[in-house]
Short mmCIF file of C-alpha atoms in Angstrom, two decimals:
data_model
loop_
_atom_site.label_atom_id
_atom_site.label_comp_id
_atom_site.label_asym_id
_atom_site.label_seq_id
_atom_site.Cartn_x
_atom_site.Cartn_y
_atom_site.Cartn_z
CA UNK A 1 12.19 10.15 -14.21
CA UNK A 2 14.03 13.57 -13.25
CA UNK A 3 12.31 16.20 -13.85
CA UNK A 4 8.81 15.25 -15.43
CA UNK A 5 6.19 17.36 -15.24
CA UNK A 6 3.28 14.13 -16.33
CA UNK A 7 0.05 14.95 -14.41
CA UNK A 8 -2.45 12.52 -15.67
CA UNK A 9 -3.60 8.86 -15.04
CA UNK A 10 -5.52 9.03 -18.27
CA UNK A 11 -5.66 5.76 -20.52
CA UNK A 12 -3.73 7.28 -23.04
CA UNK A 13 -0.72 8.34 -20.67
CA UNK A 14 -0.66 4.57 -18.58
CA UNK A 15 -1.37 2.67 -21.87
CA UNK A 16 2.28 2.38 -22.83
CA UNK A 17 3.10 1.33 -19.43
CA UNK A 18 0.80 -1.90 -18.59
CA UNK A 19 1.43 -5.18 -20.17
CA UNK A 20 0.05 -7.59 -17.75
CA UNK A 21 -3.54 -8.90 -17.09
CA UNK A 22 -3.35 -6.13 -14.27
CA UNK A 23 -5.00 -2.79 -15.59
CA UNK A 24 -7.26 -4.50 -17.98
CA UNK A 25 -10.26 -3.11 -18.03
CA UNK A 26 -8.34 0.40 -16.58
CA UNK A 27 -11.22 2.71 -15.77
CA UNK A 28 -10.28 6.73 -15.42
CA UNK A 29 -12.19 9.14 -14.16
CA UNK A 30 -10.32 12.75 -13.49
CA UNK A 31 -12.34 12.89 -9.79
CA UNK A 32 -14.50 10.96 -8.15
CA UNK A 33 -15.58 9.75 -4.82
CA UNK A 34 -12.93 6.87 -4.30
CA UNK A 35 -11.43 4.32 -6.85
CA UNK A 36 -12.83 1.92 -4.05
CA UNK A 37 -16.44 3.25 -5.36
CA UNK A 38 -15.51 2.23 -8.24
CA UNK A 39 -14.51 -1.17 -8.36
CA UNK A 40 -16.88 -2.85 -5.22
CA UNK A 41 -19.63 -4.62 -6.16
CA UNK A 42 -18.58 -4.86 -10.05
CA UNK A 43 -18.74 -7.78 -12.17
CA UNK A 44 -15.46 -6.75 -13.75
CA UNK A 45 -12.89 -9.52 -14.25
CA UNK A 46 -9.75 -9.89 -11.96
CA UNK A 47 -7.31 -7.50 -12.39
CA UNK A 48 -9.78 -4.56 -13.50
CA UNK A 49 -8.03 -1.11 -12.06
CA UNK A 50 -9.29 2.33 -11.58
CA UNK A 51 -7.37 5.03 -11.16
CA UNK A 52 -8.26 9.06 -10.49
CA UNK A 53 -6.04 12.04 -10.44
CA UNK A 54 -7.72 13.63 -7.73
CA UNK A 55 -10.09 11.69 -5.10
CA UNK A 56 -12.60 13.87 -3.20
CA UNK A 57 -13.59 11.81 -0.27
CA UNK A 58 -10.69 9.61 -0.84
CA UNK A 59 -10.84 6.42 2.28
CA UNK A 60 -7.67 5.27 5.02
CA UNK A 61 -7.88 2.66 7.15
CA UNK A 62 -9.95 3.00 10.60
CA UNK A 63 -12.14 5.52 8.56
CA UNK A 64 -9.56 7.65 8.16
CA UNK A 65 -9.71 9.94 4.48
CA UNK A 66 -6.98 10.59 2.19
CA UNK A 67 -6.88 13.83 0.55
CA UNK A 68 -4.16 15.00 -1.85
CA UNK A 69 -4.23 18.06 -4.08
CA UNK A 70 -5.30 17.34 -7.58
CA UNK A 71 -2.70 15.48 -9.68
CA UNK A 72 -0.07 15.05 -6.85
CA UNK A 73 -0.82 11.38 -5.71
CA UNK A 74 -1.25 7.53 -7.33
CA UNK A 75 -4.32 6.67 -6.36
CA UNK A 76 -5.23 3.01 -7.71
CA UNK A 77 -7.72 0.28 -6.93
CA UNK A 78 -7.60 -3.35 -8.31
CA UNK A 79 -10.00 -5.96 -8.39
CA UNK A 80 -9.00 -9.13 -7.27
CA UNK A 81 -10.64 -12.62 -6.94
CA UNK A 82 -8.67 -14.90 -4.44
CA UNK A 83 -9.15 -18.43 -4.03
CA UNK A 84 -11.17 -19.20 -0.90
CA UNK A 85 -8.43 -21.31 0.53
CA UNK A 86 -6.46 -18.52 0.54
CA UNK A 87 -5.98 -15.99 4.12
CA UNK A 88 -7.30 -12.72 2.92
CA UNK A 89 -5.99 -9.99 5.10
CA UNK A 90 -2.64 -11.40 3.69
CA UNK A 91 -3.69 -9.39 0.29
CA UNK A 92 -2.80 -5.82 2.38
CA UNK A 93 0.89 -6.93 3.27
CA UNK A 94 1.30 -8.51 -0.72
CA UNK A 95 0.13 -5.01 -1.90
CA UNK A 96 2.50 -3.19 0.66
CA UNK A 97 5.59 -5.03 -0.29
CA UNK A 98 4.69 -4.69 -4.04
CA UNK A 99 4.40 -1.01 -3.58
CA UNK A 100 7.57 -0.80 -1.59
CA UNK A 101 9.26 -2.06 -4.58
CA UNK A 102 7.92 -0.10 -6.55
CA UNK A 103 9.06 2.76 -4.90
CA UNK A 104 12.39 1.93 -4.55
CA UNK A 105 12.75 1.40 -7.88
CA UNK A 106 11.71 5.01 -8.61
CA UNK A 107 13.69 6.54 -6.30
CA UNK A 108 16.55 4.48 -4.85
CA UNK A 109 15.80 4.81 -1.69
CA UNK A 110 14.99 2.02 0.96
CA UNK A 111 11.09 1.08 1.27
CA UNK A 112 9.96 -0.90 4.29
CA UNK A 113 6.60 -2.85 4.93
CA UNK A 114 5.08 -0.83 8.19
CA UNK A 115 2.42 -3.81 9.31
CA UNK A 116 -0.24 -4.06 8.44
CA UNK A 117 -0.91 -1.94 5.30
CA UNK A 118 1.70 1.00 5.15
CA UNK A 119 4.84 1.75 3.12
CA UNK A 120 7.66 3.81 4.86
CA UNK A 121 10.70 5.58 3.41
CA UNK A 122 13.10 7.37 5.95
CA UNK A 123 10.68 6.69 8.82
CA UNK A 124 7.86 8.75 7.07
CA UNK A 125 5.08 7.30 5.50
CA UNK A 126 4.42 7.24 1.57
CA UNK A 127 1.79 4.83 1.02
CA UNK A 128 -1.25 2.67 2.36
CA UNK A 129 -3.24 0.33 1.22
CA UNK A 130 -7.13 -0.62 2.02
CA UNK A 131 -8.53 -4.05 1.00
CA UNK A 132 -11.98 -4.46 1.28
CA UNK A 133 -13.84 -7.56 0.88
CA UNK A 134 -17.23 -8.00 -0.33
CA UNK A 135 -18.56 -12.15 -1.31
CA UNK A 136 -14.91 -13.16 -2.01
CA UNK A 137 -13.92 -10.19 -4.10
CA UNK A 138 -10.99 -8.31 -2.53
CA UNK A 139 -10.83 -5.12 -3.75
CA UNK A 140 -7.61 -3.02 -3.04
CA UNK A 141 -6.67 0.33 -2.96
CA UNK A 142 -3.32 1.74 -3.21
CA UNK A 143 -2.77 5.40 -2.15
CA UNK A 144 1.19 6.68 -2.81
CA UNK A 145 2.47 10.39 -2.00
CA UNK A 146 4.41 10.97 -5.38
CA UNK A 147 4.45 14.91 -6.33
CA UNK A 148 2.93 16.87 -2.71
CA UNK A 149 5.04 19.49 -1.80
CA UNK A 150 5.59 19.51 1.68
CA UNK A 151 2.86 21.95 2.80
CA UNK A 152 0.23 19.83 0.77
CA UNK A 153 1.11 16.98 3.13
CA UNK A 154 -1.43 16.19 6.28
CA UNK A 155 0.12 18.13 9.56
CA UNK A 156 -1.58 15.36 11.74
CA UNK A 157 -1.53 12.54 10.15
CA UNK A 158 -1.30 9.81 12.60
CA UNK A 159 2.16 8.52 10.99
CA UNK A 160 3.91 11.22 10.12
CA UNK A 161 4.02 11.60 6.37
CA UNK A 162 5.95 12.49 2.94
CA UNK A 163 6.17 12.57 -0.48
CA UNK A 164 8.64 11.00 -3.06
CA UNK A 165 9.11 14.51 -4.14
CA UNK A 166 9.55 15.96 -0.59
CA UNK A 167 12.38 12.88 0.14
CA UNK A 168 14.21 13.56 -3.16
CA UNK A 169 13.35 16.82 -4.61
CA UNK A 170 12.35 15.18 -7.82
CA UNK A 171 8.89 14.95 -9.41
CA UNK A 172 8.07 11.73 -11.03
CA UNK A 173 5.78 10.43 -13.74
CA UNK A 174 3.00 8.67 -11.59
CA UNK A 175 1.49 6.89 -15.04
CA UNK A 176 5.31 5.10 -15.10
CA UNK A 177 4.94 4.71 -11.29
CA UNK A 178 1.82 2.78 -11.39
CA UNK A 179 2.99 0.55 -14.53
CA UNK A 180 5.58 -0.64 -12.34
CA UNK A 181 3.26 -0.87 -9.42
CA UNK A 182 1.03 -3.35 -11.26
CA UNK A 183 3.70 -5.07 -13.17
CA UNK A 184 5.04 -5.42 -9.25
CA UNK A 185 1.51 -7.04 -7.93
CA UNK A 186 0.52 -9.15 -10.27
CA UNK A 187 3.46 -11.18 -10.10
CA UNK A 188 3.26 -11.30 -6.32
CA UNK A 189 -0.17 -12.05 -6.07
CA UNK A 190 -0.08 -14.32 -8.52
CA UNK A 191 3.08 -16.46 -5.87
CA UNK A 192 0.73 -15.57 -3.15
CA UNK A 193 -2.16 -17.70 -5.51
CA UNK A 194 0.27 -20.32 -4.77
CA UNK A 195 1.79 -20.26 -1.69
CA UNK A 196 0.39 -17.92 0.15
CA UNK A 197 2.49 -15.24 2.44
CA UNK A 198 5.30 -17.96 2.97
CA UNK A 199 6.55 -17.84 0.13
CA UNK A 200 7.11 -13.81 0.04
CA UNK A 201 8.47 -13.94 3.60
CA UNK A 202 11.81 -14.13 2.64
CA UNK A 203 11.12 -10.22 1.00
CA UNK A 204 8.85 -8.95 3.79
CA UNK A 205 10.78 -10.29 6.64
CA UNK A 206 13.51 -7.60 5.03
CA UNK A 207 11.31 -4.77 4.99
CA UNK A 208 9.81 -5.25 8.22
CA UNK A 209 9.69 -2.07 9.26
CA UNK A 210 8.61 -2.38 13.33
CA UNK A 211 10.55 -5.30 13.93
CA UNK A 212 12.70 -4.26 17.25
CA UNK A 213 10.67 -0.73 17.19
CA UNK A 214 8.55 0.25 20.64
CA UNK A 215 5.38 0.05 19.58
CA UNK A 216 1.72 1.03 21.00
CA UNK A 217 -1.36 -1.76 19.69
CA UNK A 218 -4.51 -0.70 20.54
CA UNK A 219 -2.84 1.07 23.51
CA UNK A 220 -1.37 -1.59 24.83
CA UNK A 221 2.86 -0.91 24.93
CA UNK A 222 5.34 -3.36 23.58
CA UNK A 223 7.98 -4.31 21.63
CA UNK A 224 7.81 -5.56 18.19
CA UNK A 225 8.79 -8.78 17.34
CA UNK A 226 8.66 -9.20 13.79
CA UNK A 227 5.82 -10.14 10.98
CA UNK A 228 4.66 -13.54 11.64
CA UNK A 229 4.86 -15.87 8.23
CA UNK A 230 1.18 -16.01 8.89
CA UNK A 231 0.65 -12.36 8.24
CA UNK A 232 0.05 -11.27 12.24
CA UNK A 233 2.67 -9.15 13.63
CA UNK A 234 4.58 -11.11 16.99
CA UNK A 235 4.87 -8.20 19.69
CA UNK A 236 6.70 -8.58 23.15
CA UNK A 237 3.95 -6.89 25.22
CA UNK A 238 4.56 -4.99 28.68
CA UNK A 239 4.25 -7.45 31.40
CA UNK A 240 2.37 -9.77 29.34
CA UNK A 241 5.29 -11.54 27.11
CA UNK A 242 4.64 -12.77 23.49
CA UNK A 243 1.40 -12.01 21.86
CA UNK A 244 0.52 -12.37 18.06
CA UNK A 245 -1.80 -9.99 17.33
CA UNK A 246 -4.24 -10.54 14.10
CA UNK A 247 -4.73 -6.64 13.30
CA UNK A 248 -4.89 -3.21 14.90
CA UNK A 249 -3.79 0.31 15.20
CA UNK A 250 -0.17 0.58 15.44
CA UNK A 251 2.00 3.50 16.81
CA UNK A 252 5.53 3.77 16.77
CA UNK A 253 8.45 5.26 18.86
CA UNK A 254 10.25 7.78 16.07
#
């Protein structure tokens, strides 16, 4: 992937890239709102992806936005329909470790899970996901730093952040980069169907990113434990001892 200069999510340039059930119906546009927008509240059939090459009031978690300069970043949502015995929230750490792998692949360097719905290369953060449920349709969106250089990177974000390109000092074809992504997903959902987040532990428990890390939830100050097979992340709080704590906002000591 050295050294390509492939700007566009455009049918015609991820076409030759997707052979799963994942990216079928794929619906471009070259800007719009949010790939969320355009995916929640469809009657499209599982595995239905948009994808945009430049989002304009792109969404994060904890209504955070995501901006990236046109054409820099893989930004992807896919429609899912779970079973209902299934534990939803699960969906965001199946999409994180997919995208982890994803990114290895590309770029050979080690990807951890950062609970509950980041992706982390050299401490820095590359990706995050947002699932958002509406009537038992999850629908989740995938937003990876791939070409920024490192001035078109947030100066504040609240993790601090990079780019594949900024780690390696290689551009990469993000139309390849989201083949694999999906290719990644669909199998793992499709174990999650299943099994549900036990039987991807094994993978995530690796890639655990906090585990052992001081940590701050929702202000409180701890110690990370490790991911839960449940999907909650186990922290050793300050004076308090073990808690398990179902979701949050999560700082890190660097």
């Amino acid at each position: 992937m050295t050294g390509l200069t492939i700007d566009s999510l455009a049918p015609d340039a991820v076409a030759s890239h997707t052979s799963g059930r994942f990216g079928t119906p794929y619906l471009y546009e070259p800007a719009c709102e949010s790939t969320q927008l355009l995916l929640i509240g469809s009657v499209l059939p599982e595995g239905a992806v948009a994808a945009t090459d430049h989002q304009t009031a792109g969404r994060a978690r904890a209504g955070r936005s995501w901006l990236a300069p046109p054409g820099t970043a893989l930004l992807t949502s896919i429609l899912l329909r779970p079973p209902g015995d299934r534990h939803l929230p699960e969906l965001s750490l199946v999409s994180a470790l997919a995208t982890a792998e994803a990114i290895e692949a590309a770029t050979d360097l080690a990807a951890q899970v950062k609970w509950p719905n980041d992706v982390m290369v050299n401490r820095r953060k590359v990706a995050g996901i947002l699932s958002e449920l509406s009537e038992g349709v999850v629908v989740v969106g995938i937003g990876i730093n791939v070409n920024q250089a490192r001035e078109e990177l947030p100066p504040d974000a609240h993790t601090p952040a990079a780019s594949l390109r900024t780690l390696t000092g290689t551009t990469y074809d993000r139309a390849a980069l989201l083949g694999s992504l999906l290719a990644r997903l669909e199998r793992m959902y499709d174990v999650w169907r299943l099994g549900g987040l036990d039987t991807l532990y094994e993978d995530l428990g690796a890639r655990d990113f906090l585990r052992g890390r001081r940590v701050d939830v929702n202000g409180t100050p701890g110690t990370a434990v490790r991911i839960l097979r449940d999907g909650r992340l186990e922290v050793d709080v300050d004076d308090e001892g073990i808690r398990a704590v179902e979701s949050g906002e999560v700082g890190f000591v660097r």
